[in-house]
mmCIF file of C-alpha atoms in Angstrom:
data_model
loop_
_atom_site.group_PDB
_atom_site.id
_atom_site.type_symbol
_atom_site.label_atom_id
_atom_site.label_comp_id
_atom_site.label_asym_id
_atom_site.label_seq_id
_atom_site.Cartn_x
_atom_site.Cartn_y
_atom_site.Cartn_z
ATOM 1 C CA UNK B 235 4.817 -1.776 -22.471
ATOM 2 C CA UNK B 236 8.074 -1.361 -20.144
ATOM 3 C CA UNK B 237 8.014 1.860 -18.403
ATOM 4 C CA UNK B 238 11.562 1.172 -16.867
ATOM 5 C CA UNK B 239 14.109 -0.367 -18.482
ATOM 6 C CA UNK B 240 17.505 -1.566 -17.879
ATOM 7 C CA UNK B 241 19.000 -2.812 -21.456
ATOM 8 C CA UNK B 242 21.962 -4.827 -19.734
ATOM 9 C CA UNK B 243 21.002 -7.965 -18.565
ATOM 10 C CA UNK B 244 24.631 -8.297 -17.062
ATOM 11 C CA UNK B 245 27.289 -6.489 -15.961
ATOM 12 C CA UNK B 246 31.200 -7.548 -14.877
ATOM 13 C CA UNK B 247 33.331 -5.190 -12.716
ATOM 14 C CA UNK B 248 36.816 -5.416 -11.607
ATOM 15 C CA UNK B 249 36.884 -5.312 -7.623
ATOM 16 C CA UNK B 250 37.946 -1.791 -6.910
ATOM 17 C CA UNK B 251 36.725 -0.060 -10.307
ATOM 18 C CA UNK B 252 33.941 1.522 -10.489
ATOM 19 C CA UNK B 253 30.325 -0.034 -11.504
ATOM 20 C CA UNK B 254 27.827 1.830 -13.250
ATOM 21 C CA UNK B 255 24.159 1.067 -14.014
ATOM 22 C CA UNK B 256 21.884 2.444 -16.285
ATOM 23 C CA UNK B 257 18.287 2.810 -16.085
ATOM 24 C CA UNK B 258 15.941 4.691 -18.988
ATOM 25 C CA UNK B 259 12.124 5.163 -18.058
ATOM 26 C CA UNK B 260 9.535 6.492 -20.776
ATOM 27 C CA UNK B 261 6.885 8.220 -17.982
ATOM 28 C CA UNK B 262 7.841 11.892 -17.891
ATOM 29 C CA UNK B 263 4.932 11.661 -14.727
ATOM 30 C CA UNK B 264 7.745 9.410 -12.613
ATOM 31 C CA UNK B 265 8.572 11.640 -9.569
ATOM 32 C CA UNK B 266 10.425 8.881 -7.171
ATOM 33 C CA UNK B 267 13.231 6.701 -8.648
ATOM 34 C CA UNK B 268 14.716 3.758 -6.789
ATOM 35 C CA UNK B 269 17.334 1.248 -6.844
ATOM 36 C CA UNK B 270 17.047 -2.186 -4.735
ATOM 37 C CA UNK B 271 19.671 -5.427 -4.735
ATOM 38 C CA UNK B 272 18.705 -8.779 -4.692
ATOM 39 C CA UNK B 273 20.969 -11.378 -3.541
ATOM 40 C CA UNK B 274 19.753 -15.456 -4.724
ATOM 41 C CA UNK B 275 16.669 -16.740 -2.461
ATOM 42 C CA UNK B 276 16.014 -13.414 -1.030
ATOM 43 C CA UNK B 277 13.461 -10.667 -1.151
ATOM 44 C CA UNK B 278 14.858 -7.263 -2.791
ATOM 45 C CA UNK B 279 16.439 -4.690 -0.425
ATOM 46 C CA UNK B 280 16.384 -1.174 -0.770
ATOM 47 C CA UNK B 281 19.241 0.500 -1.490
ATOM 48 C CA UNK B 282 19.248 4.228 -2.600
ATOM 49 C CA UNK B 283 16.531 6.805 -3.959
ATOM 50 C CA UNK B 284 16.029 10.150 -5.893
ATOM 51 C CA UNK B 285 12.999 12.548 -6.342
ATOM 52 C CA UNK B 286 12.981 14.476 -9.639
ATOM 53 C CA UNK B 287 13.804 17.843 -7.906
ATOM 54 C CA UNK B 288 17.246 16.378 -7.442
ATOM 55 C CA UNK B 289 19.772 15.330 -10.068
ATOM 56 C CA UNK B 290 22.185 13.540 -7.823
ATOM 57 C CA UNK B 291 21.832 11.549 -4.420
ATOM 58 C CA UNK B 292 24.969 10.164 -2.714
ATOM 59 C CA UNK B 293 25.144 7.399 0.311
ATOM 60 C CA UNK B 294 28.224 6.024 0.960
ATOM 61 C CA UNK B 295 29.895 4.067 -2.151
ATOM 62 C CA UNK B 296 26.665 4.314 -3.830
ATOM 63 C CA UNK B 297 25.663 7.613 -6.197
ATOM 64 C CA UNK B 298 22.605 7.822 -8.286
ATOM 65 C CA UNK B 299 22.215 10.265 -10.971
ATOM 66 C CA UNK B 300 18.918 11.799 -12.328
ATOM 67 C CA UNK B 301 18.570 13.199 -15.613
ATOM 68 C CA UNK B 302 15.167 14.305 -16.227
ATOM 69 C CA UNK B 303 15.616 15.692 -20.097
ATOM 70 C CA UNK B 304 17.043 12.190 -21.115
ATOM 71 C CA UNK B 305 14.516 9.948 -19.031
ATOM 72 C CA UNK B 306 17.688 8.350 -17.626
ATOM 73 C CA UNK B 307 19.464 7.315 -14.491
ATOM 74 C CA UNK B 308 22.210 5.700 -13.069
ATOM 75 C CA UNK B 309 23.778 3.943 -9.939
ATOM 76 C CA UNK B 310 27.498 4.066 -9.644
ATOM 77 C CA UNK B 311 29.182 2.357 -7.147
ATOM 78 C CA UNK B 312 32.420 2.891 -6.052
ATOM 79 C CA UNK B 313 35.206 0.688 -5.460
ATOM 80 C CA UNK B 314 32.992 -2.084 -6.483
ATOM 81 C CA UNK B 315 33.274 -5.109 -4.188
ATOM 82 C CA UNK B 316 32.401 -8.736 -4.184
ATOM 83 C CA UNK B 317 29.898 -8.682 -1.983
ATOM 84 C CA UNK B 318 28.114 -5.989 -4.468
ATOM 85 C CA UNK B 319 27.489 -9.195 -6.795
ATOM 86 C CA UNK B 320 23.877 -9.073 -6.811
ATOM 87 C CA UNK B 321 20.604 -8.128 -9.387
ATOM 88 C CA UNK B 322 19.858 -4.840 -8.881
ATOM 89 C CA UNK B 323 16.809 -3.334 -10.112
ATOM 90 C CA UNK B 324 15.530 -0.083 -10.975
ATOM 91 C CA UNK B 325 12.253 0.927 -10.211
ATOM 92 C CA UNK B 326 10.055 4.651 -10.454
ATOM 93 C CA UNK B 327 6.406 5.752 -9.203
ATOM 94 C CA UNK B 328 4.454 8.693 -9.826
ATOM 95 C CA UNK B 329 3.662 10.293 -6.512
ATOM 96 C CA UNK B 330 4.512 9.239 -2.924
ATOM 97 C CA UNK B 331 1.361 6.734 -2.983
ATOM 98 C CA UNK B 332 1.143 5.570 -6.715
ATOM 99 C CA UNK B 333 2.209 1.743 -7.433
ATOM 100 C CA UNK B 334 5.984 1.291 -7.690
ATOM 101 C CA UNK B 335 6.785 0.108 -11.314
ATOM 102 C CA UNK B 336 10.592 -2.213 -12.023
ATOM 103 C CA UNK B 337 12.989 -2.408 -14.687
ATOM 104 C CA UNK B 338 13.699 -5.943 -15.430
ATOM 105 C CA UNK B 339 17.241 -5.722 -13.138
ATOM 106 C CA UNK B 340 20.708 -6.012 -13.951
ATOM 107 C CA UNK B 341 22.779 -8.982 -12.708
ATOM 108 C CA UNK B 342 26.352 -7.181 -11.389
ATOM 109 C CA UNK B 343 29.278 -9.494 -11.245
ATOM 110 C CA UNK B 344 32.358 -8.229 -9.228
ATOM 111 C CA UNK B 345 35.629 -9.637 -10.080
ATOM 112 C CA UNK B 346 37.961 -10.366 -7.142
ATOM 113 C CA UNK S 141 12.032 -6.061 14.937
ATOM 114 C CA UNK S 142 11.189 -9.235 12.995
ATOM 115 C CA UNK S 143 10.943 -8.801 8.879
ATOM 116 C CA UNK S 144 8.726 -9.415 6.696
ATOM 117 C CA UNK S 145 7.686 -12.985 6.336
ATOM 118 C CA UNK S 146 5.784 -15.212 3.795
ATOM 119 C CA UNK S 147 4.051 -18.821 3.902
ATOM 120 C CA UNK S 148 4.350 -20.992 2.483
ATOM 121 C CA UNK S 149 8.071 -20.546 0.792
ATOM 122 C CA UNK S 150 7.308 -23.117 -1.715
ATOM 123 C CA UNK S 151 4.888 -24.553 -3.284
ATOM 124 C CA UNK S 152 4.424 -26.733 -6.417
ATOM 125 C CA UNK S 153 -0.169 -27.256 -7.810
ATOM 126 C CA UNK S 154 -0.998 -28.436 -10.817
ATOM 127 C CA UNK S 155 -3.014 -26.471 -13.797
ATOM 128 C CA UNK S 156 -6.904 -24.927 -12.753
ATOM 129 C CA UNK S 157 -6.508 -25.157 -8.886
ATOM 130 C CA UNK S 158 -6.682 -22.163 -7.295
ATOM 131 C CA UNK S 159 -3.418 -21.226 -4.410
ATOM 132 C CA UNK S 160 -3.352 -18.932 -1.490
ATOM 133 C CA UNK S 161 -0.372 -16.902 -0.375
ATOM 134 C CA UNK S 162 -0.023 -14.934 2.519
ATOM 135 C CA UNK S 163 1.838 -12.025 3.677
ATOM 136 C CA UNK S 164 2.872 -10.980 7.128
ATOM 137 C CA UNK S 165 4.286 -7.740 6.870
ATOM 138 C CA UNK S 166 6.414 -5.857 9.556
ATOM 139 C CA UNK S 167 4.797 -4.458 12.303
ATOM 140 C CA UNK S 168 3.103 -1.417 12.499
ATOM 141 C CA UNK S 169 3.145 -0.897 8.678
ATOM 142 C CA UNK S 170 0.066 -0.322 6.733
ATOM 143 C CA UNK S 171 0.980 -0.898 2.968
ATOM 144 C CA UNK S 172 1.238 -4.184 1.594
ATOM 145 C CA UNK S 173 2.087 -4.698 -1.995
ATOM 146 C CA UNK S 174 2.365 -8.024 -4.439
ATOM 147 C CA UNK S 175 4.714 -8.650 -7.613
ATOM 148 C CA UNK S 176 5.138 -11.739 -9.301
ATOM 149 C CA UNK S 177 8.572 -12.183 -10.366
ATOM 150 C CA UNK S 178 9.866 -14.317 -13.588
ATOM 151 C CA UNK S 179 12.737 -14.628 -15.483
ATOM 152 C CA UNK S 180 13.573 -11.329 -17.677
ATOM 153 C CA UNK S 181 10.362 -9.750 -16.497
ATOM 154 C CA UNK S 182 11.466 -8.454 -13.449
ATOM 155 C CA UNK S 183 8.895 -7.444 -10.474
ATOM 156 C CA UNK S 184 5.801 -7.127 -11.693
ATOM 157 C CA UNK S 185 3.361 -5.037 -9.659
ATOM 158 C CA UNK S 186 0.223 -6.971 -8.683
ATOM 159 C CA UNK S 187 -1.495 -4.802 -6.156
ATOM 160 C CA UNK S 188 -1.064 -2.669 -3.053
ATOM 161 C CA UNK S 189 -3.599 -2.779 -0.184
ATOM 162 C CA UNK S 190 -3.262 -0.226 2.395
ATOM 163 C CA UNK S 191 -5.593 -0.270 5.727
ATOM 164 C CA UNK S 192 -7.049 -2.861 4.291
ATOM 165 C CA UNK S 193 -7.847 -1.433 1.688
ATOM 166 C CA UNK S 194 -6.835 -2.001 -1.984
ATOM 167 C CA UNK S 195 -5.398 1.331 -2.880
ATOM 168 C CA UNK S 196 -3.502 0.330 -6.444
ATOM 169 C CA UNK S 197 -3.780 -2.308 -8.916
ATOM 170 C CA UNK S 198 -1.449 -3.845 -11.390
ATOM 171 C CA UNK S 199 -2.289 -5.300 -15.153
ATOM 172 C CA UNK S 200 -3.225 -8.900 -14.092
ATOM 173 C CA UNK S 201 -6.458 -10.632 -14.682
ATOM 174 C CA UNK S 202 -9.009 -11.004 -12.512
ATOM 175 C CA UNK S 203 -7.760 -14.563 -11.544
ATOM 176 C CA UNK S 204 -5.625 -12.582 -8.784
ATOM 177 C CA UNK S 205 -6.863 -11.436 -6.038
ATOM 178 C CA UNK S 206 -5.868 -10.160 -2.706
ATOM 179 C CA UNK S 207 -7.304 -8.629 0.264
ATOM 180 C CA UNK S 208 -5.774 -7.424 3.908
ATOM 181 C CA UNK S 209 -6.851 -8.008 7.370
ATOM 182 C CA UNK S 210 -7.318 -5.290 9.976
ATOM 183 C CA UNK S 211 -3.635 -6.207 11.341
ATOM 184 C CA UNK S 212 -1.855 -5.109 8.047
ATOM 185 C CA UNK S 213 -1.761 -9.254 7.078
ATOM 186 C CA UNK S 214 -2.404 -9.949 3.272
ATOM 187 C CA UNK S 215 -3.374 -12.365 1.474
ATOM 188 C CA UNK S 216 -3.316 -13.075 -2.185
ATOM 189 C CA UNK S 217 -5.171 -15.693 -4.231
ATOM 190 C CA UNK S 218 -5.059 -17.201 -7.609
ATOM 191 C CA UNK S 219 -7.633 -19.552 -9.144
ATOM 192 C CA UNK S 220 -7.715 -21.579 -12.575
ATOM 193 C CA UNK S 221 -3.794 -21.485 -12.160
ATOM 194 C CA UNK S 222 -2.188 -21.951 -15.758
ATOM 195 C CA UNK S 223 1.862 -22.679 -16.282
ATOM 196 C CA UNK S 224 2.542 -18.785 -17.210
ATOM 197 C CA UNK S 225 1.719 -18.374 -13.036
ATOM 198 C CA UNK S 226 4.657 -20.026 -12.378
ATOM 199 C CA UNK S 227 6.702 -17.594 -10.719
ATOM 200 C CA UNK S 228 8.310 -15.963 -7.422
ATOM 201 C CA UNK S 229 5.880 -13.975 -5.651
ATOM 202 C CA UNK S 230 7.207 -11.401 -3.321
ATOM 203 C CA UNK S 231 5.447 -9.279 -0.431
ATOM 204 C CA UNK S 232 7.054 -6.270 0.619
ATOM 205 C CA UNK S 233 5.583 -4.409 3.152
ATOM 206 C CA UNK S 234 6.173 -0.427 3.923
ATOM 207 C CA UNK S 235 5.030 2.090 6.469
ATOM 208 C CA UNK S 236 2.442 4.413 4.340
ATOM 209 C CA UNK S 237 2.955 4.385 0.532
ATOM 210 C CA UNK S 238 5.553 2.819 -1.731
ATOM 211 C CA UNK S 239 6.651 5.489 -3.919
ATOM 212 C CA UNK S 240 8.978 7.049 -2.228
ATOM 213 C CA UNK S 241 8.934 4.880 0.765
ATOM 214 C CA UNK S 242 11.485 2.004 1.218
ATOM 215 C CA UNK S 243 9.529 -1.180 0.941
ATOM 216 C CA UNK S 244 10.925 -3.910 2.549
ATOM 217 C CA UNK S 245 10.738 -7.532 1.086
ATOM 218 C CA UNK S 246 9.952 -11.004 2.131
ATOM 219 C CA UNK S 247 11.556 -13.583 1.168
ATOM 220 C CA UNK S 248 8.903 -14.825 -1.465
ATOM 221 C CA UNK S 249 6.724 -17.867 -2.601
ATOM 222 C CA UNK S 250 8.359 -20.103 -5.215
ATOM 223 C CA UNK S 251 4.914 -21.056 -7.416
ATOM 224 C CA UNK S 252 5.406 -23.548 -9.555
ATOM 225 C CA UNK S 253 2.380 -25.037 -11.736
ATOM 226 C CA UNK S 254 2.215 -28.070 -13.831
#
């Protein structure tokens, strides 16, 4: 039973356009919502994160948007670069101390 | 300050022996937390120990087990190994709790059983 999911396995972007993930979770309980990038032979890295009382969380080129009513989210990432070529995975957890559940990651291509 | 690290980064065992991993986590944090890691599957949570404690568990059998030392190190174990274990498991390590915490990732243990 996948609590997160993320129904593109892959994803190709332009360099310079903008790239958009999706995310859908079925736990209305999930509170914390966060997105990490892996990169081959490495361990995850975090990247950006959302609580529920907010619909929309910006650093830098990356935005991710909440909505609660759909069970959905999204990272966008603009201008998508090469260097952004990388699995990124979507993950959510109840509470501040409950076990962080992933989506089964999306592998983003950037064009040059 | 030096990341997270993980030992051994490979390792290849053959069906029912048992492996230990082990976790060093960065320093001064107190939540350690396991996934196993396959193709399609994504990160799967394992468990989370916490002052060496286990404070959350996954939906894997009893074959894997962990535990944590009094300085925050972790290890995790897995006996009767079968092919499905064959995997990348990855540490991360974060200050209190993981959900809205950034955890921060080693680099893994490649696992593969034949």
């Amino acid at each position: 039973d996948q609590q997160v999911k993320q129904n593109s396995p892959s994803l190709s972007v332009q360099e310079g356009r903008i790239s958009i993930l999706n995310c859908d979770y079925t736990n209305s309980m999930f509170d914390y919502f966060l997105w990490y990038k892996k990169y081959p032979a490495e361990g995850p890295t975090f990247l950006i994160s959302i609580s529920s009382i907010k619909d929309k969380n910006e650093d830098g080129r990356f935005t991710v948007f909440l909505n609660k009513s759909a069970k959905h989210l999204s990272l966008h990432i603009v201008p998508s670069q090469p260097g952004d070529s990388a699995v990124y995975f979507c993950a959510a957890a109840k509470t501040s101390y409950d076990k962080v559940i992933f989506g089964p990651g999306t592998s983003l291509s950037v064009i040059p | 300050k030096a990341g997270v690290t993980q030992t051994p980064r490979y390792l290849i065992k053959t069906r029912g022996q048992q492996v230990t991993l082990s976790c060093s986590p960065i320093s001064g944090h107190r939540s350690v937390s396991w996934y196993q890691q396959t193709p399609g599957q994504g990160l799967q949570f394992l468990f989370e120990y916490f002052s060496e404690t286990q404070r959350n568990k996954g939906n894997f059998p009893g074959r894997f087990s962990g535990r944590q030392f009094s300085n925050s190190r972790s290890e995790m174990n897995v006996s009767t190994l079968e092919l499905g274990d064959s995997a990348l498991y990855l540490c991360a390590s974060s200050l209190y709790g993981t959900g809205d915490n950034e955890q921060f990732f080693g680099p893994g243990t490649r696992l593969t059983v034949l």
